[in-house]
Coordinates of N, CA and C in Angstrom, one line a residue:
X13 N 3.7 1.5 16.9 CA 4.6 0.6 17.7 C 5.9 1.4 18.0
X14 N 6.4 2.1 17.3 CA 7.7 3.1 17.5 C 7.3 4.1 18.8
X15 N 6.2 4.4 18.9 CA 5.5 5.2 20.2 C 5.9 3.9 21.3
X16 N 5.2 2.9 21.3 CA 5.0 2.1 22.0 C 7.1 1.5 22.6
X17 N 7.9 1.9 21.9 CA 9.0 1.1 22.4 C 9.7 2.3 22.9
X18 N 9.1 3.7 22.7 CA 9.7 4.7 23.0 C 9.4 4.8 25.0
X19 N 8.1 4.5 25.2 CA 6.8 4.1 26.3 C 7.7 3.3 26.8
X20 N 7.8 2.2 26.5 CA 8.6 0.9 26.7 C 10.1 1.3 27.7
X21 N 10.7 2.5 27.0 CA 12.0 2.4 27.6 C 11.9 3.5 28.6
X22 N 11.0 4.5 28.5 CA 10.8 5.8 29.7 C 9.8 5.3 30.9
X23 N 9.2 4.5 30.7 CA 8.1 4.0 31.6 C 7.2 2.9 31.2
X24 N 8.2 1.8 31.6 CA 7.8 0.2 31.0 C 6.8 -0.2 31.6
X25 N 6.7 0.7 33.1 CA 5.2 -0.3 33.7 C 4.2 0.8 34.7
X26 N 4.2 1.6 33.2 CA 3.2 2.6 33.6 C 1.6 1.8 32.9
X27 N 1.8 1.5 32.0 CA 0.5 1.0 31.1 C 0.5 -0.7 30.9
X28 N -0.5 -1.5 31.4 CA -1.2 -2.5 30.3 C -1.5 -1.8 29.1
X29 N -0.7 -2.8 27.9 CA -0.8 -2.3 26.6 C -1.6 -3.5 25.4
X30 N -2.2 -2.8 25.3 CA -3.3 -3.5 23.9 C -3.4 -2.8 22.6
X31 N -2.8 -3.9 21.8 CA -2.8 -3.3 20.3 C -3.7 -4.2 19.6
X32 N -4.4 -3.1 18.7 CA -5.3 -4.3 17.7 C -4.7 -3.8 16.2
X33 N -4.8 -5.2 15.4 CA -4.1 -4.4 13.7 C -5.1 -5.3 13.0
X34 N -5.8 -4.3 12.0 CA -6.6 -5.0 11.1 C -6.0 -6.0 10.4
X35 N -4.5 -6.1 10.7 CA -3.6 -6.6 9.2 C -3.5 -8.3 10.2
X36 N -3.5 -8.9 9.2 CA -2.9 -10.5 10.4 C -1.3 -10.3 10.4
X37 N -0.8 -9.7 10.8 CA 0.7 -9.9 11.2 C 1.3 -8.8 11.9
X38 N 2.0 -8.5 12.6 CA 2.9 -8.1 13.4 C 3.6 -6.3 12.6
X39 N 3.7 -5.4 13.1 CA 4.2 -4.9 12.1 C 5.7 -4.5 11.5
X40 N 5.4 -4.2 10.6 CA 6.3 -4.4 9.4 C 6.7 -3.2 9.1
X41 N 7.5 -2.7 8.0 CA 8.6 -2.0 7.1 C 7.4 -1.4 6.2
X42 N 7.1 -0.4 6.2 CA 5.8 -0.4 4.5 C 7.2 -0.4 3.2
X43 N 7.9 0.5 3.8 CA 8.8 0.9 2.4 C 9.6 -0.3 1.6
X44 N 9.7 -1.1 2.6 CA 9.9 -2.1 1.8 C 9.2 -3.2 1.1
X45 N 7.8 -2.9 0.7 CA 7.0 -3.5 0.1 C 7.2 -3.2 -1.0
X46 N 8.2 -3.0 -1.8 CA 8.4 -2.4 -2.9 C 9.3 -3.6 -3.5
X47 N 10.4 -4.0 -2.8 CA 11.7 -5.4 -2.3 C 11.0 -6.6 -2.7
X48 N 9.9 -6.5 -2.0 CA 9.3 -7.8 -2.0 C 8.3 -8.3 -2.9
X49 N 7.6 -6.8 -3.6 CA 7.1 -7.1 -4.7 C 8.2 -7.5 -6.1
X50 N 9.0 -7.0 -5.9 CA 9.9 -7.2 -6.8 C 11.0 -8.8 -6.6
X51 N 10.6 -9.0 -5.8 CA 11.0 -10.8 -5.4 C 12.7 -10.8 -4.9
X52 N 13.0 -9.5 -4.2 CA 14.3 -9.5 -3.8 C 13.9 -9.5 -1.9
X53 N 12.9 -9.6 -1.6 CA 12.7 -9.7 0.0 C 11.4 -10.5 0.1
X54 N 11.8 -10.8 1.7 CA 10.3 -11.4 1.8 C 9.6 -10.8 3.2
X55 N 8.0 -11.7 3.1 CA 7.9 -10.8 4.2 C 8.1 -11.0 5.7
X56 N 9.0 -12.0 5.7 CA 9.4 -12.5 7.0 C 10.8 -11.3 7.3
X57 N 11.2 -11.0 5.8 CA 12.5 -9.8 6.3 C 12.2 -8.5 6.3
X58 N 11.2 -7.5 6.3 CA 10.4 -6.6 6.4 C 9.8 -6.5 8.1
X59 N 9.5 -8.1 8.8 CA 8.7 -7.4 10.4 C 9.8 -7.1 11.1
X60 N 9.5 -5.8 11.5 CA 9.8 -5.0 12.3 C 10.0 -5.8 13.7
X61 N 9.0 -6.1 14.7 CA 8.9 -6.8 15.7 C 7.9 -8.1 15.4
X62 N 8.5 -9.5 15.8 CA 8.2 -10.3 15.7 C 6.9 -10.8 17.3
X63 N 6.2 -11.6 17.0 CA 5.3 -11.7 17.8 C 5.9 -12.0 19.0
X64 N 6.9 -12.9 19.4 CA 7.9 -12.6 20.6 C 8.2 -11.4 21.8
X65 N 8.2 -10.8 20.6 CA 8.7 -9.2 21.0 C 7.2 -8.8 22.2
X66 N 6.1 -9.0 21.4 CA 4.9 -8.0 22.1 C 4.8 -9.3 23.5
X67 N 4.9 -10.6 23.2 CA 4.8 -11.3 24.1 C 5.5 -11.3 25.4
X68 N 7.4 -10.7 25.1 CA 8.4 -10.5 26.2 C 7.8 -9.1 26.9
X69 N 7.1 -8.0 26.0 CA 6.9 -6.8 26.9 C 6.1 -7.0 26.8
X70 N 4.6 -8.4 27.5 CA 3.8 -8.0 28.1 C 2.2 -7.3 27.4
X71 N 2.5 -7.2 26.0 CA 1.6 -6.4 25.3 C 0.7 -7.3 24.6
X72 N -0.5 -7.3 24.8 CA -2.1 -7.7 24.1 C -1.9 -7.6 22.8
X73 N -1.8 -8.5 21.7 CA -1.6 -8.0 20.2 C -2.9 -8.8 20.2
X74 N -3.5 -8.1 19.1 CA -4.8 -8.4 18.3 C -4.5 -8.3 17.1
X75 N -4.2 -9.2 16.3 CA -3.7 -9.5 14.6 C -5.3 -9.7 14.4
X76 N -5.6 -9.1 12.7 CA -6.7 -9.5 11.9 C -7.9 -8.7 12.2
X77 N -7.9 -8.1 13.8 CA -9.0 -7.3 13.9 C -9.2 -6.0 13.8
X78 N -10.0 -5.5 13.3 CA -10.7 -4.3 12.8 C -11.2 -3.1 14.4
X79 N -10.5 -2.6 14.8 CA -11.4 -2.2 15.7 C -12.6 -1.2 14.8
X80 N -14.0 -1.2 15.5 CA -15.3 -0.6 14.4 C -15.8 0.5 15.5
X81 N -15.4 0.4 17.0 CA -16.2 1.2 17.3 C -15.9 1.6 18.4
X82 N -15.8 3.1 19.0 CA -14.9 3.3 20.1 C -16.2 4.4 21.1
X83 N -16.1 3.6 22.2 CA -17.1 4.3 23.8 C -16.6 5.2 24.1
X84 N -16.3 6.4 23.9 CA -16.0 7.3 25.0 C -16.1 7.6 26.0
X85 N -17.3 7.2 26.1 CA -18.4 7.1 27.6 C -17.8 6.4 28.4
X86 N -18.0 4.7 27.6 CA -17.5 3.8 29.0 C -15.8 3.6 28.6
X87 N -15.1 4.3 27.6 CA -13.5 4.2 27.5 C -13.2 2.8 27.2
X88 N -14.1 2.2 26.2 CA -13.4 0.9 25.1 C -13.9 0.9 24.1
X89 N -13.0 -0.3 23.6 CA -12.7 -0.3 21.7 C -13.2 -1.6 21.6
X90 N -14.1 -1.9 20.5 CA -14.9 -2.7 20.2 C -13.8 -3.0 18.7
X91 N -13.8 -4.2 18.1 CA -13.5 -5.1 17.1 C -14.6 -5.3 16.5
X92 N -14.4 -5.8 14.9 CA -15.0 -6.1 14.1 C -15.6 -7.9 14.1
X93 N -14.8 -8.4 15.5 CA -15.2 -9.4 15.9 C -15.8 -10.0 17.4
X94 N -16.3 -8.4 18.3 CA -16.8 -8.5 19.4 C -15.8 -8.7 20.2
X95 N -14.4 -8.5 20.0 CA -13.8 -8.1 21.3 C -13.3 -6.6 21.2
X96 N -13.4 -6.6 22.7 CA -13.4 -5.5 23.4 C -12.4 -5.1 24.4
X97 N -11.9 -4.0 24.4 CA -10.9 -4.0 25.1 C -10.5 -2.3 26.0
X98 N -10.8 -2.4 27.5 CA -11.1 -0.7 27.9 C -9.9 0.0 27.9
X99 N -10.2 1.2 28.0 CA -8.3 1.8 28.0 C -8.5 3.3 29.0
X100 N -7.8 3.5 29.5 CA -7.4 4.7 30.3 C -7.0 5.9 29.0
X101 N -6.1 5.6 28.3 CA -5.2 6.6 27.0 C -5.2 5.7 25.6
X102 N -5.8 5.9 24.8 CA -6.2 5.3 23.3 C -5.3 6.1 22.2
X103 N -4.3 5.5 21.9 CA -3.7 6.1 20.6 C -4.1 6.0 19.4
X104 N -4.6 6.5 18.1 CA -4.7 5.9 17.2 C -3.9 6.2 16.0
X105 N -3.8 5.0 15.5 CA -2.2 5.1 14.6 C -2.6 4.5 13.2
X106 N -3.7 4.9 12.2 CA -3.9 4.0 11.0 C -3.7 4.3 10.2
X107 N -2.7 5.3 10.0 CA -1.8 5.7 8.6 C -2.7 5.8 7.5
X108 N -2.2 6.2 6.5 CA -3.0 6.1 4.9 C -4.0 5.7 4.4
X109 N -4.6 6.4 3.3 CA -5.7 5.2 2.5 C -5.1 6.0 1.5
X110 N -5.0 4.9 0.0 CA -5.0 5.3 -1.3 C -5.9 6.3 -1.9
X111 N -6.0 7.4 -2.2 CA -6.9 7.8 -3.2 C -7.1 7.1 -4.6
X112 N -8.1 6.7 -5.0 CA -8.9 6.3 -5.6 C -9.6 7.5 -6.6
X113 N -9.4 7.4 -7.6 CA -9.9 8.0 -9.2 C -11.2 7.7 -9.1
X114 N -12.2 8.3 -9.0 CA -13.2 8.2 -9.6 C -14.0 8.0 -10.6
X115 N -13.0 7.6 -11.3 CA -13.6 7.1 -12.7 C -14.5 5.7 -12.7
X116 N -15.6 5.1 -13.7 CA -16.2 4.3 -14.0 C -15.1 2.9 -13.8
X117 N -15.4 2.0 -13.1 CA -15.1 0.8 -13.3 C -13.2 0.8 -12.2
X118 N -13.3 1.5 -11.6 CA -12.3 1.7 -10.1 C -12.5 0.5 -8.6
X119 N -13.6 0.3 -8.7 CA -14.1 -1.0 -7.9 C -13.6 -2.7 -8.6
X120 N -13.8 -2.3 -9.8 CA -13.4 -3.8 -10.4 C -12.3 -4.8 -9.8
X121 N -12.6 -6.0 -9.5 CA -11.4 -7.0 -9.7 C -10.7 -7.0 -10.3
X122 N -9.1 -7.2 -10.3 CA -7.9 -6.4 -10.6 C -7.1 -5.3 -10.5
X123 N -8.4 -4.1 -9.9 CA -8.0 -2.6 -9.6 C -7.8 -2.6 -8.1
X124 N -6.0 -3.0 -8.1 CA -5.8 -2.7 -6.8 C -4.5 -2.0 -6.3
X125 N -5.2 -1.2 -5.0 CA -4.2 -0.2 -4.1 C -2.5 -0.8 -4.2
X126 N -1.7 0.2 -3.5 CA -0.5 0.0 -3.7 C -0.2 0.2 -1.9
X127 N -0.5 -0.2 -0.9 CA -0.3 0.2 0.4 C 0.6 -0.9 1.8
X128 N -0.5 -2.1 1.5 CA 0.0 -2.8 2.5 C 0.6 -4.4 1.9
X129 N 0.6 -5.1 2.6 CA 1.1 -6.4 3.0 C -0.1 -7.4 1.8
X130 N -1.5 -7.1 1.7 CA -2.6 -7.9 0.9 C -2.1 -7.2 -0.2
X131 N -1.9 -6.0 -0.3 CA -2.2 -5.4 -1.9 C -1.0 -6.1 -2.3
X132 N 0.4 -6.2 -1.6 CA 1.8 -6.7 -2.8 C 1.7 -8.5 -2.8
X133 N 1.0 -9.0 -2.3 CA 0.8 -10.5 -1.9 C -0.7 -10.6 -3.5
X134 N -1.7 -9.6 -3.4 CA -2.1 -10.1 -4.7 C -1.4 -9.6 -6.3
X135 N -0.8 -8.1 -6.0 CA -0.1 -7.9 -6.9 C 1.3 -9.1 -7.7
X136 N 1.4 -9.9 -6.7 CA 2.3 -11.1 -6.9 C 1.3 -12.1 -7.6
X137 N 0.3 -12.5 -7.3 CA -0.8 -13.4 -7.5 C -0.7 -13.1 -8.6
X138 N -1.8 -11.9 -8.9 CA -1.9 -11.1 -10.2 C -1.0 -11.5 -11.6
X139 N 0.4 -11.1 -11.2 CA 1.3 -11.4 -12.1 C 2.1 -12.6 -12.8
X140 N 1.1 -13.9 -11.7 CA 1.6 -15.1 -12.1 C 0.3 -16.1 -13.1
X141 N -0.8 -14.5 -13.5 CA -1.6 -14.9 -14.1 C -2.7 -13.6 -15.9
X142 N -1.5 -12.9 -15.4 CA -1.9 -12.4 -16.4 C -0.9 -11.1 -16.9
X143 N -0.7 -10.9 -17.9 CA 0.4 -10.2 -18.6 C 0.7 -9.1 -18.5
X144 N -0.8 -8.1 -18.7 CA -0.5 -6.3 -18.9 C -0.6 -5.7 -17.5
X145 N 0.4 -4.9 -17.3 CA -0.5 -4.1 -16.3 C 0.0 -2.5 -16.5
X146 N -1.1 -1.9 -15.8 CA -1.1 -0.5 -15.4 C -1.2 0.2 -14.4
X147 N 0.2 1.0 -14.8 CA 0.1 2.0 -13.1 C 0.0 3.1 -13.4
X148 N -0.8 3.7 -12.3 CA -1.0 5.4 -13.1 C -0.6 6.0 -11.9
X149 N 0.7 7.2 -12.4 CA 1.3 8.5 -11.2 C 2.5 7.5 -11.2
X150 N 3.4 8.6 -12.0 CA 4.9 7.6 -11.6 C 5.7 8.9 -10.7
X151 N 5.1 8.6 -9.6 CA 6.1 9.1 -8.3 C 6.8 7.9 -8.1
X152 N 7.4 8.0 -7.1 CA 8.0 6.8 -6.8 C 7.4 5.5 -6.4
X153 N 6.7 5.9 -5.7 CA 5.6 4.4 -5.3 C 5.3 4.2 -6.6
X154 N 5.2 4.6 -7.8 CA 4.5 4.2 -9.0 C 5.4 3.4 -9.6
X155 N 6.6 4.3 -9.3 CA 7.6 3.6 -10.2 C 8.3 2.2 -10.1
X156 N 8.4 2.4 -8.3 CA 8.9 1.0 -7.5 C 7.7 0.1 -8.1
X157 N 6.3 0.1 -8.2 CA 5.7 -0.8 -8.5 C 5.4 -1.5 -10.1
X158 N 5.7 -0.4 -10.6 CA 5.9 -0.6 -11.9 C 7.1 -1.9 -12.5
X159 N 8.7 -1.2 -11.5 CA 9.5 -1.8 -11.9 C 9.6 -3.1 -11.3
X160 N 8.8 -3.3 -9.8 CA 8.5 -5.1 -9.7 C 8.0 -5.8 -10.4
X161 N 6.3 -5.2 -10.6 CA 5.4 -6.0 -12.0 C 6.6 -6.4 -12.8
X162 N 7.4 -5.8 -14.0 CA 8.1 -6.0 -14.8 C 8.8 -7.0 -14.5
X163 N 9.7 -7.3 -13.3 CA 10.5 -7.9 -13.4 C 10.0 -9.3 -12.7
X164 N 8.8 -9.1 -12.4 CA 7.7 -10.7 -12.6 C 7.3 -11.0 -13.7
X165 N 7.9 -10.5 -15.0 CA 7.2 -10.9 -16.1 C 6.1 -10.1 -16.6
X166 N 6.0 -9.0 -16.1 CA 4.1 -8.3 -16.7 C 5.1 -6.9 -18.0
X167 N 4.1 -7.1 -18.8 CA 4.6 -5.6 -19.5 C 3.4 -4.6 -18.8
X168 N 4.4 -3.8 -18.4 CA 3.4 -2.6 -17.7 C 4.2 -1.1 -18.4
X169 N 2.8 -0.6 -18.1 CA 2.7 0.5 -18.8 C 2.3 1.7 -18.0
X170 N 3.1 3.2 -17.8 CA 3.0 3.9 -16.6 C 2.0 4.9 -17.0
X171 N 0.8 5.4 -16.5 CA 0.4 6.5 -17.0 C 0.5 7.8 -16.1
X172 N 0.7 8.8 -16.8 CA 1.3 9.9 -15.6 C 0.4 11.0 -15.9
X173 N -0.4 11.9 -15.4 CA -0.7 13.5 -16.0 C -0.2 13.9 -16.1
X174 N 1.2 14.2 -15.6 CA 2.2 15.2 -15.7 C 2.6 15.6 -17.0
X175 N 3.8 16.4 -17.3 CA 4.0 16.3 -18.4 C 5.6 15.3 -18.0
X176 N 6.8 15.4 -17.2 CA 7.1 14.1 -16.5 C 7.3 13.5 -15.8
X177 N 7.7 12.3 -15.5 CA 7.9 11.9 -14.2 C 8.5 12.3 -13.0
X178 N 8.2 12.0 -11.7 CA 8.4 12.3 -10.3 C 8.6 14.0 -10.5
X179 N 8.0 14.8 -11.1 CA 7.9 15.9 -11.2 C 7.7 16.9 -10.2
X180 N 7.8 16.2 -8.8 CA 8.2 16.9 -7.6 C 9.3 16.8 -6.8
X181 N 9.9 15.7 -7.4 CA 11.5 15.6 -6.9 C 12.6 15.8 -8.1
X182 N 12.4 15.7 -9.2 CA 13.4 15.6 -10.9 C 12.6 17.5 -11.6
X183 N 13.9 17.7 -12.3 CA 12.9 18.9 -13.0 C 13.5 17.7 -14.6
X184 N 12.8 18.3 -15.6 CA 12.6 17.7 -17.0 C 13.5 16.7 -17.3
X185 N 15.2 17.8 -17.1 CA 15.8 17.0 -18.0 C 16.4 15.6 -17.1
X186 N 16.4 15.5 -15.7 CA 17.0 14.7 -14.4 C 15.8 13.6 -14.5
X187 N 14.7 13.9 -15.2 CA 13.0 13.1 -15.0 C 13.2 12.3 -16.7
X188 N 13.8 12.8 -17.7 CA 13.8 12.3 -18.8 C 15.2 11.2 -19.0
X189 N 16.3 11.8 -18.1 CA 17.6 10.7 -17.8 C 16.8 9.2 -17.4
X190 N 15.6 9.7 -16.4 CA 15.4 8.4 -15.1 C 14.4 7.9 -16.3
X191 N 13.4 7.9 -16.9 CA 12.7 7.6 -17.9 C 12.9 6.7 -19.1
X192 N 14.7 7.3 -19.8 CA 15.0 6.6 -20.6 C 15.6 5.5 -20.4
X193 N 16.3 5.1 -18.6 CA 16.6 4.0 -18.2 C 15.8 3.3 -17.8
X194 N 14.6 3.5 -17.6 CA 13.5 2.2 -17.1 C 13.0 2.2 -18.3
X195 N 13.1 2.7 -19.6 CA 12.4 2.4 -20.6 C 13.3 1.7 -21.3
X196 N 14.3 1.2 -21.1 CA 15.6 0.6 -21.8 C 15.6 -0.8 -20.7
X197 N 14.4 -0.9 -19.7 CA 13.9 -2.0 -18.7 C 13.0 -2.8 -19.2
X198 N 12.0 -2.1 -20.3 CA 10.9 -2.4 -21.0 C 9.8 -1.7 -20.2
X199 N 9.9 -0.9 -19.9 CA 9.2 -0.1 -19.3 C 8.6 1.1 -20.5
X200 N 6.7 1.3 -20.1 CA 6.2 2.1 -21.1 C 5.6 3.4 -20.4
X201 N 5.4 4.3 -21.3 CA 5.0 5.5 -20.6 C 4.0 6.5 -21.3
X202 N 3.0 7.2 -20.7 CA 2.0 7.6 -21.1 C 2.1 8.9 -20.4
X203 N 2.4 9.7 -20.8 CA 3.1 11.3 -19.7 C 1.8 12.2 -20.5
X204 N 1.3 13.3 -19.7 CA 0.2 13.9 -20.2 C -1.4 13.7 -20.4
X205 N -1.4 11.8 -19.5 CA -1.9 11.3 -20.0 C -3.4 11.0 -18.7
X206 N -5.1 11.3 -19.2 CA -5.6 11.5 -18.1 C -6.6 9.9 -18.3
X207 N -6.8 9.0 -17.1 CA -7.4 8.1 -17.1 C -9.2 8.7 -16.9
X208 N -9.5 8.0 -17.9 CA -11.5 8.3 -18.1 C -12.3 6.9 -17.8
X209 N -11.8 5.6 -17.8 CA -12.5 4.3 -17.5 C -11.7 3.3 -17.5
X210 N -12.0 2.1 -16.2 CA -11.5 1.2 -16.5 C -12.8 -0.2 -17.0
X211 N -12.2 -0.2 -17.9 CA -13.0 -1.6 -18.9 C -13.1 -2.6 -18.0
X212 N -14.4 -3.2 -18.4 CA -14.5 -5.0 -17.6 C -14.9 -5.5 -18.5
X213 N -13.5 -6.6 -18.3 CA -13.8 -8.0 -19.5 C -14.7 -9.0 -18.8
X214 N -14.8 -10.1 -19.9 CA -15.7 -11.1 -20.1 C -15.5 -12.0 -18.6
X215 N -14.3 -12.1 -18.5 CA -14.5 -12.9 -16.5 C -15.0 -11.9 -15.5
X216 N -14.7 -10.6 -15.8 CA -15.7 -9.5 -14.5 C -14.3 -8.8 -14.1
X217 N -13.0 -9.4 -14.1 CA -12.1 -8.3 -14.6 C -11.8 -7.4 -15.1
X218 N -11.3 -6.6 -14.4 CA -10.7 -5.3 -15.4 C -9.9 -5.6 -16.5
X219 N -9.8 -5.3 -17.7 CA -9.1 -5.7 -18.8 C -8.4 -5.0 -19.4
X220 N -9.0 -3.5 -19.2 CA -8.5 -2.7 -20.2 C -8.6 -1.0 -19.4
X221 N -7.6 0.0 -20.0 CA -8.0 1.4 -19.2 C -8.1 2.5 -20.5
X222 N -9.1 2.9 -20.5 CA -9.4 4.3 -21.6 C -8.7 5.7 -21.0
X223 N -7.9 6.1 -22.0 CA -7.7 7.3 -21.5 C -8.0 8.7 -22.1
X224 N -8.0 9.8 -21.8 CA -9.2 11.0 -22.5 C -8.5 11.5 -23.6
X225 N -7.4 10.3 -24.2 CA -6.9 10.7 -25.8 C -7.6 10.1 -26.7
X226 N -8.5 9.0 -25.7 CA -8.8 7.9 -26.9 C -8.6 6.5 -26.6
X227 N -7.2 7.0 -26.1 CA -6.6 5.3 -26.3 C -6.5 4.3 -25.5
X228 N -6.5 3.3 -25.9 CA -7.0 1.8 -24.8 C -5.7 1.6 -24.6
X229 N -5.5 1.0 -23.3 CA -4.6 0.2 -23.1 C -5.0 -1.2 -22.0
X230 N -4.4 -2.2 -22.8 CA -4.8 -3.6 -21.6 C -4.3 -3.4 -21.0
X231 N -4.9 -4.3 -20.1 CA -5.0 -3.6 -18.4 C -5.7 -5.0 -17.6
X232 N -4.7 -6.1 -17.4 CA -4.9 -6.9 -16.5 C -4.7 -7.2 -15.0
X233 N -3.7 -5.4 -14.5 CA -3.7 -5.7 -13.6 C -3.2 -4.2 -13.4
X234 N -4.3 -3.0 -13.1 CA -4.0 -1.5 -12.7 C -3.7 -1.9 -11.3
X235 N -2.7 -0.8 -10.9 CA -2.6 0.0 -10.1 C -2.6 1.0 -9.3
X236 N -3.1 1.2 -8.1 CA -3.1 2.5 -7.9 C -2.8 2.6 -5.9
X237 N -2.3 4.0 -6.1 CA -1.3 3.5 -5.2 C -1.7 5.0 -4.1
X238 N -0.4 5.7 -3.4 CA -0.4 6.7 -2.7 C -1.1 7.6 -3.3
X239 N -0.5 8.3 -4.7 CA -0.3 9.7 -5.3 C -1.6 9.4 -6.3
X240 N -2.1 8.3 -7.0 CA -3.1 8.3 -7.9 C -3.6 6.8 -7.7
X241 N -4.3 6.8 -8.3 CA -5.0 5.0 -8.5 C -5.4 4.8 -9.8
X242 N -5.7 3.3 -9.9 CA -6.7 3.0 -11.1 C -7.2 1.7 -10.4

């Protein structure tokens, strides 16, 4: 959309414009999905352009749809719901996917990404229903997520490989200052520490995460985000 307003102001009526977003809404701020998991924003204060916006300039918004399949031949984009739509010049803009751990039990209900708008909307769900959680990779996305869980009420618990945290922007002793103050938050920490399975309890939930020390930790509601998953 930042392409698109740039378009907008050099040559407003060079293109009919059609946007499709798998997401149902308009878009949004990602960085601040962090705000709002933590219950100081919402997501009405996060969109970026409101549906107004694409309707005054003129532009085709497709909320919810998936485009699946794209013609080169005949130059259109097919949806995940049979609309279709042809284009002269096709941008494609879908940002990120979380890496995902391949460990045993990574599919489970409760093991979820840290990315968009559904993941912090169930990670809020999540937290109004069960107590432990775990996030593994305390970069910052780890940590912002970490410190909203908590302050919805979850005791969470960070698991890092490293030896410590954000250990690409902090060196030891600047990583052990930021450590002792989220842990003075009730914040827990697992540094050194390598995830081998996540457990499924008796409802089909993930319950619990094994890590290659041995040790269990509940696990009602892993995390996994940019830099690592669970």
């Amino acid at each position: 959309v930042r392409t698109l307003e740039e378009l907008l102001k050099i040559a407003p009526d060079m293109y009919d414009i059609t946007v499709f977003g798998a997401e149902p809404h308009p878009n949004y701020n990602r960085i601040l999905l962090s705000p709002v998991l933590a219950g100081e924003m919402t997501l009405k204060d996060i969109v970026l352009n409101e549906l107004d916006w694409y309707k005054d300039n003129g532009i085709a918004l497709h909320t919810g749809k998936k485009v699946t399949a794209i013609d080169r031949i005949k130059r259109k984009v097919v949806a995940d719901d049979g609309t279709e739509a042809e284009y002269d010049r096709l941008l494609l803009a879908t940002g990120s996917l979380p890496f995902i751990l391949p460990v045993p039990g990574k599919d489970l209900p409760g093991v979820i990404a840290y990315r968009d708008i559904a993941d912090t909307e169930a990670m809020i769900e999540a937290a109004a229903h069960h107590k432990h959680a775990v996030v593994i990779g305390a970069g910052l996305l780890g940590l912002e997520a970490a410190n909203g869980l908590a302050l919805r009420g979850m005791e969470v618990t960070v698991v890092h490989l490293a030896d410590w945290i954000m250990e690409r922007q902090l060196d030891k002793s600047a990583a052990d200052m930021l450590m002792q103050s989220l842990e003075a938050k009730g914040l827990k920490f697992r540094l050194g520490a390598s995830t081998t399975e996540l457990v499924q309890g008796e409802s089909g939930r993930v319950c619990a995460l094994k890590l290659k020390s041995g040790e269990t930790l509940p696990a009602g509601l892993p995390a996994r985000h940019h830099y690592s998953c669970n």
